Amino acid sequence: MKFIVCIKQVPDVSAPIQIRNGELSMDSDRMVINAYDASAVEEALVLTEKHGGSVDVVLIGPDKAKETIRKALAMGADAGHHIALEDGAGLDSAAYASILKAFFEKQSYDIIAVGKQSQDTDAGLAGSMLATHLNLPYAANAVGLELEDKTLVVKRQGDTGQEMIGLPTPCLVTCSNDMNNPRIPSLKGIMSSKKKPVETYTMDSLGLDLNSLRSDVVKTNTQSYKNMPAREPGKKFDGDAEELVGTLVNLLQNEAKVI
Amino acid sequence: MSTFLVFVATSDGKIKRSSLEVLSHARSQAEKRGMLLAAAVVDTDATRYSDEIQSYGAKTIYAISNPVFKTHLNASLIQALSTIIETAKPSIFACASTEATKDVLGALGASFNAAVLPDVASFELTDNGVSALRPVMAAKVLSQNTATGDLILISVRSGSYDSAKSPVTAEVKNIGFQPSDFAAVLREILTSAGEKVDLSEAQVVVAAGRGVKDEVGRKLIEDLSEVLGAAIGASRAVVETGLFPATAQIGQTGKVVSPQLYFAIGISGAVQHTAGMANSKVIVAINKDADAPIFQMATYGLVGDLFKILPLLTEELRKLK
């Protein structure tokens, strides 16, 4: 099986964030591989180690983002594809899905794996948009993958229970970070990643034009950011367990009136 | 007159609470803009919900009934919603954000070349489209977004709006439906014992975190949830250790819940977790660490040992029944 995993470089969301004049400002400029994408890479590696095959990764981003391709190669992916985009400002999920569509139309693959969402925007749209553009069967929010001959068996987390879905290849799957813990690249992996091939594509080489993407495909825009409204802290009690329980039951009954 | 279409999701013969919240907010928005409020229902027997839907003000109900909708498969839901969108020709389509709608929203956006605003905390119609707030960056901040286009799709986080009735008499349109020959096949659904109550729809949730530690702690959680008729939730920490099933996970990567009453037990309150429960009406936190961030948002906070507090609390609540 040939996997191609779509990966994205994102800011480290665990770093402190401030908002200045409606714009985000982060204490750290540290950029990382999107955690959900890292799980998709990991699962593709596990399946190819077991059943044979190869894992490519593709990333859209500036030159600096190639470090994230190297990270995936160090984990064990075989080859990288870098779609060069120095300034992605103003592009939405639909635009990224269109760029990936143009890329995949020139590739051969059995399974496209992507993170279920990006940890910076949490939109979770690009995967199913791409599957629709490529007319592929897909499953979202996978928490486990298995291969049976030419079928990818996806365990997906649904609203109630987990749904087992058989997808004939070629297909697409969006991955949760709950399915595995991505491996930390070994020193050997890091050394060998430097010799692995990374091919670069331009918008031009994919037959795309950024201006027409911005005018024809993009339909949503992020205007500004603001702080999450905080809940008012309520009442806090300390004491022995019996006293605490008596206080709580009284408040739930007579003040909040929820029991 | 342009149409505002709301997908009303059902589960086990009931309309989901989160869908009624969206329908209620959609009604007020549609009224302000002079739009027709319509609802889409897709179920094994979709017309049985008409009375309840019209009591929330939908003037047209598009119903698709077929046995395939007993279970969820993205391909069949996409086909049904596409058929309704082609018939109703809405300018706005909204739904509650659930695992089922997250599974289809991008596909609908791509096939209709529509603007999509997923998982919004609030939205309103403007002169040239929709303006919406979305939690981003691990739910640490809100982004202000706009969408424009002939069709705008929106999914709304549960608990963002209150549901309120406003009865009308609706016209019900039954739409014929023949499922296509889908490539993807649903083989089976695995449910665990803890899923007796649907977590995302529950009115009371008892959620466990790292402080719950072991089987003894889990039993205390189960006892409390039983006496309250509550659904059991969990933070990522205790799902990873295998103490609670993945289906119970609440937070940024799990479910979003908005019950009337939420118990955060042994949960420190990291933003990755609170992103999934901040819309709860009353929050009770029990934690032995007096500085745990969860106390910053709890309505009632108890600083103490959950292994001592929970047996007493369960006992007291049992007496009330």
Coordinates of C-alpha atoms in Angstrom, one line a residue:
Chain A
M1 CA 0.0 0.0 0.0
K2 CA 1.2 3.5 -0.8
F3 CA 0.2 6.1 1.8
I4 CA 0.5 9.8 1.3
V5 CA 0.0 11.7 4.5
C6 CA -0.9 15.4 4.4
I7 CA 1.0 17.3 7.2
K8 CA 0.9 20.9 8.3
Q9 CA 3.3 23.0 10.3
V10 CA 1.4 24.9 13.1
P11 CA 2.3 27.1 16.0
D12 CA 2.9 25.3 19.3
V13 CA -0.5 26.0 20.9
S14 CA 0.8 25.2 24.4
A15 CA 2.8 28.4 24.3
P16 CA 1.3 31.4 26.0
I17 CA -0.8 33.6 23.7
Q18 CA -1.5 37.3 23.9
I19 CA -3.8 39.4 21.8
R20 CA -2.7 42.9 20.7
N21 CA -5.1 45.0 18.7
G22 CA -7.0 42.0 17.6
E23 CA -4.0 40.1 16.4
L24 CA -2.4 37.0 17.9
S25 CA 1.0 37.3 19.4
M26 CA 2.7 34.2 20.8
D27 CA 5.5 34.1 23.4
S28 CA 7.2 31.4 21.3
D29 CA 7.8 31.3 17.6
R30 CA 8.1 27.5 17.9
M31 CA 6.5 25.7 15.0
V32 CA 5.6 22.0 15.2
I33 CA 4.0 19.3 13.2
N34 CA 0.2 19.3 13.8
A35 CA -0.4 16.6 16.5
Y36 CA -3.2 15.0 14.5
D37 CA -1.0 14.8 11.4
A38 CA 1.8 13.2 13.5
S39 CA -0.7 10.5 14.5
A40 CA -1.6 10.0 10.8
V41 CA 2.1 9.6 9.9
E42 CA 2.6 7.2 12.8
E43 CA -0.3 5.0 11.9
A44 CA 0.8 4.9 8.2
L45 CA 4.3 3.8 9.3
V46 CA 2.8 1.1 11.6
L47 CA 0.7 -0.3 8.8
T48 CA 3.4 -0.3 6.2
E49 CA 5.9 -1.9 8.7
K50 CA 3.3 -4.7 9.1
H51 CA 2.0 -5.1 5.6
G52 CA 4.7 -3.5 3.4
G53 CA 4.4 -0.4 1.3
S54 CA 5.6 3.1 1.5
V55 CA 4.7 6.4 3.2
D56 CA 5.1 9.8 1.5
V57 CA 4.2 13.1 3.2
V58 CA 3.0 16.3 1.6
L59 CA 3.1 19.8 3.1
I60 CA 2.0 23.2 1.9
G61 CA 4.0 26.0 3.4
P62 CA 7.0 28.3 3.3
D63 CA 10.5 27.2 2.9
K64 CA 11.0 27.1 6.7
A65 CA 8.2 24.5 7.0
K66 CA 10.4 22.0 5.3
E67 CA 11.8 21.2 8.8
T68 CA 8.4 19.6 9.5
I69 CA 8.8 17.4 6.4
R70 CA 12.2 16.4 7.7
K71 CA 10.6 15.6 11.1
A72 CA 8.2 13.1 9.3
L73 CA 11.0 11.7 7.3
A74 CA 13.0 11.2 10.5
M75 CA 10.1 9.3 12.0
G76 CA 10.4 6.9 9.0
A77 CA 8.5 8.3 6.1
D78 CA 10.1 7.5 2.7
A79 CA 9.8 10.7 0.7
G80 CA 8.5 14.3 1.0
H81 CA 6.6 16.7 -1.2
H82 CA 6.8 20.4 -0.5
I83 CA 4.2 22.6 -2.1
A84 CA 5.9 26.0 -1.7
L85 CA 3.7 28.8 -0.4
E86 CA 5.5 31.7 1.2
D87 CA 2.4 33.6 2.2
G88 CA -0.7 31.6 3.0
A89 CA -2.4 34.6 4.7
G90 CA -6.1 34.7 3.9
L91 CA -6.4 31.2 2.5
D92 CA -9.1 29.0 4.1
S93 CA -9.7 25.2 4.3
A94 CA -11.3 25.3 0.9
A95 CA -8.2 26.9 -0.7
Y96 CA -5.9 24.3 0.9
A97 CA -8.2 21.5 -0.3
S98 CA -8.0 22.9 -3.8
I99 CA -4.2 23.0 -3.7
L100 CA -4.0 19.4 -2.5
K101 CA -6.5 18.3 -5.1
A102 CA -4.2 19.7 -7.8
F103 CA -1.3 17.9 -6.2
F104 CA -3.0 14.5 -5.8
E105 CA -4.4 14.5 -9.3
K106 CA -0.8 13.9 -10.5
Q107 CA 0.1 11.3 -7.8
S108 CA -0.5 7.6 -7.5
Y109 CA -1.6 6.4 -4.0
D110 CA -3.7 3.9 -2.2
I111 CA -4.5 5.7 1.0
I112 CA -4.5 9.4 1.8
A113 CA -4.2 10.0 5.6
V114 CA -4.6 13.4 7.2
G115 CA -5.1 14.7 10.7
K116 CA -8.7 15.2 11.6
Q117 CA -8.2 18.9 12.2
S118 CA -5.4 21.4 12.5
Q119 CA -4.6 22.2 16.1
D120 CA -4.4 26.0 15.5
T121 CA -7.7 26.5 13.7
D122 CA -9.6 23.3 14.6
A123 CA -11.6 23.6 11.4
G124 CA -11.5 19.9 10.4
L125 CA -12.7 20.5 6.9
A126 CA -9.8 20.0 4.5
G127 CA -9.8 16.2 4.7
S128 CA -13.4 15.6 3.7
M129 CA -13.2 18.5 1.1
L130 CA -10.2 16.8 -0.5
A131 CA -11.9 13.4 -0.5
T132 CA -14.9 15.0 -2.2
H133 CA -12.8 16.7 -4.9
L134 CA -11.0 13.4 -5.6
N135 CA -14.2 11.4 -5.4
L136 CA -12.8 9.1 -2.8
P137 CA -14.7 7.2 -0.1
Y138 CA -13.5 8.5 3.3
A139 CA -14.0 8.2 7.0
A140 CA -13.3 10.9 9.6
N141 CA -12.1 10.9 13.2
A142 CA -10.4 7.5 13.0
V143 CA -9.1 6.1 16.3
G144 CA -7.8 2.9 14.8
L145 CA -6.8 1.5 11.4
E146 CA -6.3 -2.0 10.0
L147 CA -5.6 -3.3 6.5
E148 CA -7.5 -6.3 5.1
D149 CA -6.2 -7.0 1.6
K150 CA -7.4 -4.0 -0.5
T151 CA -9.7 -2.6 2.2
L152 CA -8.8 -0.1 4.9
V153 CA -10.8 -0.9 8.0
V154 CA -11.4 2.3 10.0
K155 CA -12.6 2.4 13.6
R156 CA -14.1 5.9 14.0
Q157 CA -15.3 7.6 17.1
G158 CA -18.9 8.5 16.5
D159 CA -21.5 10.3 18.6
T160 CA -22.4 7.1 20.4
G161 CA -20.0 4.2 20.1
Q162 CA -17.3 3.5 17.6
E163 CA -18.2 2.7 14.0
M164 CA -16.2 0.1 12.0
I165 CA -16.1 1.2 8.4
G166 CA -14.6 -0.7 5.5
L167 CA -13.2 1.6 2.8
P168 CA -12.0 0.1 -0.5
T169 CA -8.8 1.7 -1.7
P170 CA -8.1 4.3 -3.0
C171 CA -9.6 6.1 0.0
L172 CA -9.0 8.9 2.5
V173 CA -9.0 8.8 6.3
T174 CA -8.8 11.6 8.8
C175 CA -7.0 10.7 12.0
S176 CA -7.5 11.4 15.7
N177 CA -4.6 11.8 18.0
D178 CA -6.2 9.1 20.2
M179 CA -5.1 6.3 18.0
N180 CA -1.4 6.2 18.9
N181 CA 1.5 8.1 20.4
P182 CA 3.7 9.2 17.5
R183 CA 7.3 8.0 17.8
I184 CA 10.1 10.3 18.7
P185 CA 12.7 10.2 15.8
S186 CA 15.8 8.3 16.6
L187 CA 19.3 9.7 15.9
K188 CA 19.6 7.2 13.1
G189 CA 16.2 8.4 11.7
I190 CA 17.3 12.0 11.9
M191 CA 20.6 11.3 10.1
S192 CA 18.9 9.2 7.3
S193 CA 16.1 11.8 6.8
K194 CA 18.7 14.2 5.4
K195 CA 19.3 11.8 2.5
K196 CA 15.6 11.2 1.7
P197 CA 14.1 12.9 -1.4
V198 CA 12.0 16.0 -1.0
E199 CA 10.4 17.3 -4.2
T200 CA 9.3 20.9 -4.4
Y201 CA 6.3 22.1 -6.3
T202 CA 5.2 25.7 -7.0
M203 CA 1.6 26.9 -7.5
D204 CA 2.6 27.4 -11.1
S205 CA 3.7 23.8 -11.5
L206 CA 0.4 22.6 -10.1
G207 CA -1.4 24.8 -12.6
L208 CA -2.7 27.1 -9.8
D209 CA -2.9 30.8 -9.4
L210 CA -2.9 32.3 -5.9
N211 CA -4.9 35.3 -7.0
S212 CA -7.7 33.3 -8.5
L213 CA -7.7 30.9 -5.5
R214 CA -8.2 34.0 -3.3
S215 CA -11.0 35.4 -5.5
D216 CA -12.8 32.2 -6.5
V217 CA -12.3 29.6 -3.8
V218 CA -11.8 31.5 -0.5
K219 CA -15.2 32.3 1.0
T220 CA -14.3 32.7 4.7
N221 CA -12.0 35.2 6.4
T222 CA -10.6 35.6 9.9
Q223 CA -10.9 39.2 10.8
S224 CA -9.5 39.4 14.4
Y225 CA -9.0 37.6 17.6
K226 CA -10.2 38.2 21.1
N227 CA -9.9 36.6 24.5
M228 CA -12.2 33.8 25.5
P229 CA -14.8 35.2 27.9
A230 CA -14.0 33.7 31.3
R231 CA -16.6 32.2 33.5
E232 CA -17.0 34.0 36.8
P233 CA -15.4 31.9 39.5
G234 CA -18.1 30.8 42.0
K235 CA -17.9 29.6 45.6
K236 CA -15.0 27.5 46.9
F237 CA -15.2 25.5 50.1
D238 CA -12.6 23.8 52.3
G239 CA -13.4 21.6 55.2
D240 CA -14.1 18.0 56.2
A241 CA -15.9 15.8 53.7
E242 CA -19.2 15.6 55.6
E243 CA -19.4 19.4 55.9
L244 CA -18.5 19.8 52.2
V245 CA -21.1 17.4 51.0
G246 CA -23.8 19.0 53.2
T247 CA -23.0 22.5 51.8
L248 CA -22.9 21.3 48.2
V249 CA -26.2 19.4 48.3
N250 CA -27.9 22.4 49.9
L251 CA -26.6 24.7 47.2
L252 CA -27.5 22.4 44.4
Q253 CA -31.0 22.1 45.8
N254 CA -31.8 25.6 46.9
E255 CA -29.5 28.0 45.1
A256 CA -28.8 26.4 41.7
K257 CA -32.0 24.3 41.8
V258 CA -30.6 21.6 39.6
I259 CA -31.3 18.5 41.7
Chain B
M1 CA -37.7 35.0 0.1
S2 CA -34.5 33.2 0.9
T3 CA -34.4 30.2 3.1
F4 CA -32.6 29.4 6.3
L5 CA -32.3 25.6 6.5
V6 CA -31.6 23.8 9.8
F7 CA -30.6 20.2 9.9
V8 CA -32.4 18.7 12.9
A9 CA -30.5 15.6 14.0
T10 CA -32.3 12.7 15.8
S11 CA -31.1 9.9 17.9
D12 CA -33.1 6.9 19.3
G13 CA -36.4 8.5 18.3
K14 CA -35.7 11.9 19.8
I15 CA -34.6 15.2 18.4
K16 CA -31.1 16.1 19.8
R17 CA -31.2 19.0 22.2
S18 CA -28.3 20.7 20.4
S19 CA -30.3 20.8 17.2
L20 CA -33.2 22.5 19.0
E21 CA -30.7 25.1 20.2
V22 CA -29.6 25.8 16.7
L23 CA -33.2 25.9 15.4
S24 CA -34.2 28.4 18.1
H25 CA -31.3 30.8 17.3
A26 CA -31.8 30.3 13.5
R27 CA -35.5 31.4 14.0
S28 CA -34.5 34.7 15.6
Q29 CA -31.9 35.3 12.9
A30 CA -34.3 34.4 10.1
E31 CA -37.0 36.7 11.5
K32 CA -34.6 39.6 11.6
R33 CA -33.6 39.1 8.0
G34 CA -37.1 38.2 6.7
M35 CA -36.0 34.7 5.7
L36 CA -38.1 31.5 5.6
L37 CA -37.1 29.1 8.4
A38 CA -37.0 25.5 7.2
A39 CA -35.9 22.2 8.8
A40 CA -34.3 19.1 7.3
V41 CA -34.9 15.7 9.0
V42 CA -33.3 12.5 8.0
D43 CA -34.3 9.4 9.9
T44 CA -35.8 5.9 9.6
D45 CA -39.2 7.6 10.1
A46 CA -38.6 11.4 9.6
T47 CA -42.2 12.6 9.7
R48 CA -42.7 11.6 13.4
Y49 CA -40.8 14.7 14.5
S50 CA -42.9 17.2 12.6
D51 CA -45.0 18.3 15.6
E52 CA -42.0 19.1 17.7
I53 CA -40.1 20.8 14.9
Q54 CA -43.0 23.1 14.0
S55 CA -43.3 24.1 17.7
Y56 CA -39.9 25.6 17.3
G57 CA -41.0 27.7 14.3
A58 CA -39.9 25.9 11.2
K59 CA -42.4 26.7 8.5
T60 CA -41.3 24.0 6.0
I61 CA -40.0 20.6 7.0
Y62 CA -38.1 18.6 4.4
A63 CA -38.2 14.9 5.5
I64 CA -36.3 12.0 4.2
S65 CA -37.2 8.6 5.6
N66 CA -35.2 5.5 4.9
P67 CA -34.0 2.4 6.9
V68 CA -30.3 3.3 6.2
F69 CA -30.6 6.1 8.7
K70 CA -30.8 3.8 11.6
T71 CA -27.0 4.1 11.7
H72 CA -24.6 6.8 10.6
L73 CA -22.6 6.6 7.4
N74 CA -21.2 9.8 6.0
A75 CA -22.0 8.8 2.4
S76 CA -25.7 8.3 3.0
L77 CA -26.1 11.4 5.1
I78 CA -24.3 13.5 2.5
Q79 CA -26.6 12.1 -0.2
A80 CA -29.7 12.9 1.8
L81 CA -28.6 16.4 2.9
S82 CA -27.5 17.2 -0.7
T83 CA -30.9 16.2 -2.0
I84 CA -32.6 18.5 0.5
I85 CA -30.3 21.4 -0.2
E86 CA -30.9 21.0 -3.9
T87 CA -34.7 21.1 -3.2
A88 CA -34.8 23.8 -0.6
K89 CA -32.1 26.0 -2.2
P90 CA -31.2 27.7 1.1
S91 CA -28.8 30.6 1.4
I92 CA -27.9 29.5 4.9
F93 CA -27.6 25.9 6.2
A94 CA -26.9 25.3 9.9
C95 CA -26.6 22.3 12.1
A96 CA -25.3 21.4 15.6
S97 CA -21.7 20.4 15.7
T98 CA -21.5 16.7 16.4
E99 CA -19.3 13.8 15.3
A100 CA -22.0 13.0 12.6
T101 CA -22.0 16.6 11.2
K102 CA -18.2 17.0 11.4
D103 CA -18.1 13.9 9.2
V104 CA -20.1 15.5 6.4
L105 CA -19.7 19.3 6.6
G106 CA -16.5 19.6 4.5
A107 CA -17.9 17.3 1.8
L108 CA -21.1 19.4 1.5
G109 CA -19.0 22.5 1.4
A110 CA -16.8 21.1 -1.4
S111 CA -19.7 19.7 -3.5
F112 CA -21.8 22.9 -3.3
N113 CA -18.8 25.2 -3.5
A114 CA -20.2 26.8 -0.3
A115 CA -18.6 28.8 2.5
V116 CA -18.2 26.8 5.7
L117 CA -17.9 28.0 9.3
P118 CA -17.4 24.9 11.4
D119 CA -17.9 24.6 15.2
V120 CA -18.9 28.2 15.9
A121 CA -19.6 29.5 19.4
S122 CA -22.0 32.1 18.0
F123 CA -23.1 33.5 14.7
E124 CA -25.3 36.2 13.2
L125 CA -26.4 37.1 9.7
T126 CA -25.1 40.3 8.3
D127 CA -25.8 42.3 5.1
N128 CA -23.5 40.3 3.0
G129 CA -23.2 36.9 4.7
V130 CA -22.5 35.6 8.2
S131 CA -20.3 36.7 11.0
A132 CA -19.2 34.1 13.6
L133 CA -17.0 33.5 16.6
R134 CA -14.9 30.3 16.7
P135 CA -12.7 29.0 19.5
V136 CA -9.1 28.5 18.1
M137 CA -5.6 27.8 19.3
A138 CA -6.6 25.0 21.7
A139 CA -9.7 27.0 22.6
K140 CA -7.5 29.7 24.2
V141 CA -8.9 32.5 22.1
L142 CA -11.9 33.3 19.9
S143 CA -11.5 34.2 16.2
Q144 CA -13.9 36.6 14.5
N145 CA -14.8 35.3 11.1
T146 CA -16.9 36.2 8.1
A147 CA -18.3 34.1 5.3
T148 CA -19.8 35.2 2.1
G149 CA -21.4 33.4 -0.8
D150 CA -24.6 32.0 -2.2
L151 CA -24.6 29.2 0.3
I152 CA -23.1 29.3 3.8
L153 CA -22.8 26.2 6.0
I154 CA -22.5 26.7 9.7
S155 CA -22.1 24.1 12.6
V156 CA -22.7 25.3 16.1
R157 CA -21.2 24.1 19.3
S158 CA -23.7 22.6 21.7
G159 CA -24.8 24.8 24.6
S160 CA -24.2 28.0 22.7
Y161 CA -27.9 29.0 22.6
D162 CA -30.9 28.3 24.7
S163 CA -33.8 26.5 23.0
A164 CA -37.1 28.3 23.0
K165 CA -40.4 27.3 21.4
S166 CA -42.5 29.5 19.0
P167 CA -45.2 27.3 17.4
V168 CA -46.3 27.6 13.8
T169 CA -48.0 25.2 11.4
A170 CA -45.5 23.7 9.1
E171 CA -45.8 22.3 5.6
V172 CA -44.1 18.9 5.6
K173 CA -42.4 17.8 2.3
N174 CA -41.5 14.2 2.0
I175 CA -38.6 13.8 -0.3
G176 CA -38.1 10.5 -2.1
F177 CA -34.7 8.8 -1.4
Q178 CA -32.9 5.9 -2.9
P179 CA -29.5 5.2 -1.3
S180 CA -26.7 5.1 -3.9
D181 CA -24.4 2.1 -4.0
F182 CA -21.8 3.4 -1.5
A183 CA -18.2 2.4 -1.7
A184 CA -17.8 2.7 2.1
V185 CA -19.5 0.0 4.2
L186 CA -20.5 0.3 7.9
R187 CA -19.6 -3.1 9.4
E188 CA -20.5 -2.8 13.0
I189 CA -20.9 -0.4 15.9
L190 CA -19.0 -1.0 19.1
T191 CA -20.6 0.4 22.2
S192 CA -19.2 0.1 25.7
A193 CA -21.3 -0.4 28.9
G194 CA -20.7 3.3 30.0
E195 CA -22.7 4.6 27.0
K196 CA -26.2 4.1 28.4
V197 CA -26.7 7.8 28.4
D198 CA -25.6 9.8 25.3
L199 CA -22.8 12.0 26.7
S200 CA -23.2 15.0 24.4
E201 CA -27.0 15.2 25.0
A202 CA -26.9 14.5 28.8
Q203 CA -28.4 16.9 31.3
V204 CA -26.1 15.8 34.0
V205 CA -22.4 14.7 33.4
V206 CA -20.1 13.2 36.0
A207 CA -16.5 13.5 34.6
A208 CA -13.4 11.9 35.9
G209 CA -9.8 13.1 35.7
R210 CA -6.4 12.0 36.8
G211 CA -7.3 12.3 40.5
V212 CA -9.7 9.3 40.1
K213 CA -6.6 7.1 39.7
D214 CA -7.9 3.5 39.7
E215 CA -10.8 1.1 39.7
V216 CA -11.8 2.1 43.2
G217 CA -12.1 5.7 42.0
R218 CA -14.0 4.6 38.9
K219 CA -16.5 2.7 41.0
L220 CA -17.2 5.9 43.0
I221 CA -17.8 7.8 39.7
E222 CA -20.1 5.1 38.5
D223 CA -22.1 5.1 41.7
L224 CA -22.5 8.9 41.7
S225 CA -23.5 8.9 38.0
E226 CA -26.1 6.2 38.6
V227 CA -27.8 8.0 41.4
L228 CA -27.9 11.2 39.3
G229 CA -28.9 9.4 36.1
A230 CA -25.8 11.1 34.6
A231 CA -23.6 10.3 31.7
I232 CA -20.0 9.5 32.5
G233 CA -17.3 11.7 31.0
A234 CA -13.5 11.7 31.3
S235 CA -10.4 13.8 30.7
R236 CA -7.8 12.6 28.2
A237 CA -5.5 11.5 31.0
V238 CA -7.8 8.7 32.3
V239 CA -8.8 7.7 28.7
E240 CA -5.1 7.2 27.9
T241 CA -4.5 5.0 30.9
G242 CA -7.5 2.9 29.8
L243 CA -9.5 3.5 33.0
F244 CA -12.3 5.1 30.9
P245 CA -13.4 4.4 27.2
A246 CA -12.4 6.8 24.5
T247 CA -16.1 7.5 23.9
A248 CA -16.2 9.2 27.3
Q249 CA -13.5 11.8 26.4
I250 CA -14.5 15.4 26.8
G251 CA -12.4 18.3 25.5
Q252 CA -10.7 19.7 22.5
T253 CA -10.1 16.3 20.9
G254 CA -13.1 14.6 22.4
K255 CA -16.7 15.6 22.9
V256 CA -18.3 19.0 23.6
V257 CA -20.9 18.8 26.4
S258 CA -23.3 21.4 27.8
P259 CA -25.3 19.9 30.6
Q260 CA -27.3 21.6 33.3
L261 CA -25.0 20.1 35.9
Y262 CA -21.3 19.1 35.4
F263 CA -19.2 17.4 38.0
A264 CA -15.4 17.7 37.4
I265 CA -13.9 15.1 39.7
G266 CA -10.2 15.0 40.1
I267 CA -9.9 17.1 37.0
S268 CA -7.3 19.9 37.1
G269 CA -9.0 22.0 34.4
A270 CA -6.4 22.2 31.6
V271 CA -7.8 24.2 28.7
Q272 CA -7.7 21.1 26.5
H273 CA -10.4 19.7 28.8
T274 CA -12.4 22.8 29.6
A275 CA -12.8 23.5 25.9
G276 CA -15.3 20.7 25.9
M277 CA -17.3 21.7 29.0
A278 CA -17.2 25.4 29.5
N279 CA -20.8 25.8 28.3
S280 CA -22.2 23.7 31.2
K281 CA -24.7 25.7 33.3
V282 CA -23.6 24.6 36.8
I283 CA -20.1 23.3 37.3
V284 CA -19.1 21.4 40.5
A285 CA -15.4 20.8 41.0
I286 CA -13.9 18.4 43.5
N287 CA -10.2 18.5 43.7
K288 CA -7.6 18.2 46.5
D289 CA -5.4 20.9 45.0
A290 CA -6.9 24.2 46.0
D291 CA -5.0 26.0 43.2
A292 CA -6.3 23.7 40.4
P293 CA -7.5 26.0 37.5
I294 CA -10.9 24.2 37.5
F295 CA -11.8 26.2 40.6
Q296 CA -11.5 29.4 38.4
M297 CA -14.6 28.3 36.5
A298 CA -16.5 26.2 38.9
T299 CA -19.9 27.4 40.3
Y300 CA -19.2 25.3 43.4
G301 CA -15.7 24.1 44.3
L302 CA -14.9 21.6 47.0
V303 CA -11.3 21.4 48.1
G304 CA -10.8 17.9 49.4
D305 CA -10.2 14.2 48.8
L306 CA -12.7 12.7 46.3
F307 CA -12.3 9.3 47.8
K308 CA -13.8 10.6 51.0
I309 CA -16.3 13.1 49.5
L310 CA -17.9 10.9 46.7
P311 CA -19.2 8.1 48.9
L312 CA -20.9 10.6 51.2
L313 CA -22.2 12.7 48.3
T314 CA -23.7 9.6 46.6
E315 CA -25.3 8.5 49.9
E316 CA -26.9 12.0 50.5
L317 CA -28.2 12.2 46.9
R318 CA -29.7 8.7 47.2
K319 CA -31.6 9.8 50.3
L320 CA -33.2 12.6 48.3
K321 CA -34.7 10.3 45.8

